C-alpha positions in Angstrom: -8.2 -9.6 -3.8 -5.8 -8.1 -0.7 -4.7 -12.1 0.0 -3.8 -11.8 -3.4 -1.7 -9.2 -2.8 -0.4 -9.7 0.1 0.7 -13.6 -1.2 2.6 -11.2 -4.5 4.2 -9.2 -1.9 5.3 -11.8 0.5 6.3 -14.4 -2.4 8.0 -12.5 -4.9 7.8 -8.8 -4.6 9.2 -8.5 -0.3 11.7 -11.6 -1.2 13.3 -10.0 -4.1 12.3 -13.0 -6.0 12.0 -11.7 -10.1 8.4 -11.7 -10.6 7.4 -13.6 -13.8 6.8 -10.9 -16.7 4.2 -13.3 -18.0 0.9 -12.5 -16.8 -0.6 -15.7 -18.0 2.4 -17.7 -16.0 1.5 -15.8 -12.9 -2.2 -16.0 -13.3 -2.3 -20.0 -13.6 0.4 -19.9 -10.2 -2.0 -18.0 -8.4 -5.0 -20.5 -9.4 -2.9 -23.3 -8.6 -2.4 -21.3 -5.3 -5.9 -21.6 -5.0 -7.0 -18.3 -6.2 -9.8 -17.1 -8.4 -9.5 -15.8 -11.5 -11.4 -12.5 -11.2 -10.0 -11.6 -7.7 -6.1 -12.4 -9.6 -7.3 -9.7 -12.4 -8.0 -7.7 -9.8 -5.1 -8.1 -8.0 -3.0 -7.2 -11.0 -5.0 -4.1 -11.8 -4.8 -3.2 -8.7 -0.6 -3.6 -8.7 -0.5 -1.9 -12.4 -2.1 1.1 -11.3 0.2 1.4 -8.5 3.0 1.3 -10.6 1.6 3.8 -12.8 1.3 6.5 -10.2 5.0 6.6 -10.0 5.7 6.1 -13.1 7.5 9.5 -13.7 9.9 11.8 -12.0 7.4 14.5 -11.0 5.1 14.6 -8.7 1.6 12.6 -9.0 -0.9 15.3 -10.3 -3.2 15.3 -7.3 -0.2 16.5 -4.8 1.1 19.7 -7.2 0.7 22.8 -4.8 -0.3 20.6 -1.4 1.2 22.8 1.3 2.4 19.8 3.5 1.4 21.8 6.8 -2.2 21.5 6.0 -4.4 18.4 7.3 -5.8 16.3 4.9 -10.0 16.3 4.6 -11.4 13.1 3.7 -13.9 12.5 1.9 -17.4 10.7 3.2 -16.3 7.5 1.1 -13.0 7.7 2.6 -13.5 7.7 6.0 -15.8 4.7 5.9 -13.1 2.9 4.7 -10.4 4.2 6.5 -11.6 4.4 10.2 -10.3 7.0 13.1 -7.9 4.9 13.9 -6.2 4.4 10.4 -6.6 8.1 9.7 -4.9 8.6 12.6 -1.9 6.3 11.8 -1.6 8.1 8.1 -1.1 11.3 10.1 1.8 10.0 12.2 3.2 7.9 9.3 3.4 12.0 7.6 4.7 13.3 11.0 7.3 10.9 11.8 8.1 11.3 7.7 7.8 7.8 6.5 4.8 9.4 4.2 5.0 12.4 2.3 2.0 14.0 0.7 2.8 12.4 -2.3 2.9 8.8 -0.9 0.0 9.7 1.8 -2.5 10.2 -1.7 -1.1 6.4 -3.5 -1.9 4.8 -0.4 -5.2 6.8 0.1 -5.9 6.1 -4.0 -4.6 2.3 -3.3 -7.1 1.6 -0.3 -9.8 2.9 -2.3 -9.5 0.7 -4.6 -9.6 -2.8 -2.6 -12.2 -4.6 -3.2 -13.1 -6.1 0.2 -15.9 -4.8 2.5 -13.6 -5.1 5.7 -10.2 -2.8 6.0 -8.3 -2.8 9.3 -5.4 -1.0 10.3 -2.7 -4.3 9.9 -4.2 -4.0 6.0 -3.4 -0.7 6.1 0.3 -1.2 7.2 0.6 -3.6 4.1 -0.7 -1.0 1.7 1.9 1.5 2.9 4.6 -0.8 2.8 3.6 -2.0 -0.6 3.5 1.4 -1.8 6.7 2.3 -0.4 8.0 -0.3 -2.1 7.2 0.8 -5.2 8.4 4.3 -5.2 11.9 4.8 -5.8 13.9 6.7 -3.3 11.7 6.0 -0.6 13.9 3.0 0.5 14.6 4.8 4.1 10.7 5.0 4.4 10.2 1.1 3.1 12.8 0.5 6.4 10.8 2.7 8.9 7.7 0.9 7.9 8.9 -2.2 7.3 10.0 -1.7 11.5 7.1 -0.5 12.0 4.7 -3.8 11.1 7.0 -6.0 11.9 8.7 -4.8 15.4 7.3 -6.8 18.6 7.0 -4.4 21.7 9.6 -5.3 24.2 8.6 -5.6 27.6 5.6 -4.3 29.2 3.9 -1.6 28.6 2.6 1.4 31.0 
């Protein structure tokens, strides 16, 4: 399902390409992209529910009254997905302010729902970016990350 997703985001949804409004359309590109069925449901579950946590103006209902100095406890499910080291780059992606609270829960609620037994921290990067994407007025956070995943380190390192 994520190569799914990540082949949406690089071939239509990153290039500003318009994105077929016919699911059918899309479905039977994605096969002939070599794609399952099931895993393209998915896929598009998986990017309609996205779009439906930002759907209106307020705030998602599971960041009302989150006090943004407080750290974020995760639960046992979570942190078997997300490991130390993708925790730990949420938190700076929320200190550095690419992430707000707000953002911080679609990614969290986005991971959870990839079905894939294996989540690194470049998958991560993609969910975040894909989610910033997707949420308007967040355009100077899309840039950060966007910098972020796909800036090379110049020279070495210390």
């Amino acid at each position: 399902m994520f190569d799914i997703l990540m082949y949406l985001f690089e071939n239509f949804i990153h290039s500003e390409t318009e994105i077929r409004v016919d699911q059918d359309e899309l479905t039977e590109e994605l096969v002939r992209a070599g794609f399952h069925h099931d895993e393209i449901y998915k896929a598009l579950a998986w990017l309609e529910k996205l779009a439906a946590l930002q759907e209106t103006d307020i705030k998602p209902y599971f960041c009302k009254g989150i006090s943004t100095s407080l750290s974020r406890i995760y639960t046992h499910e979570e942190q078997m997905r997300l490991d130390v080291e993708c925790r730990g780059f949420l938190m700076f992606l929320e200190q550095v302010n690419v992430l707000d609270a707000s953002t911080r829960e679609m990614v969290i609620d986005r991971v959870m729902e990839i079905d894939s037994n294996e989540f690194c921290l470049e998958d991560l990067k993609w969910v975040v970016l894909m989610v910033l994407f997707n949420v308007p007025g967040k355009e100077k956070a899309y840039a950060q990350m966007e910098d972020l995943l796909f800036e090379e380190p110049d020279g070495v390192l210390h």
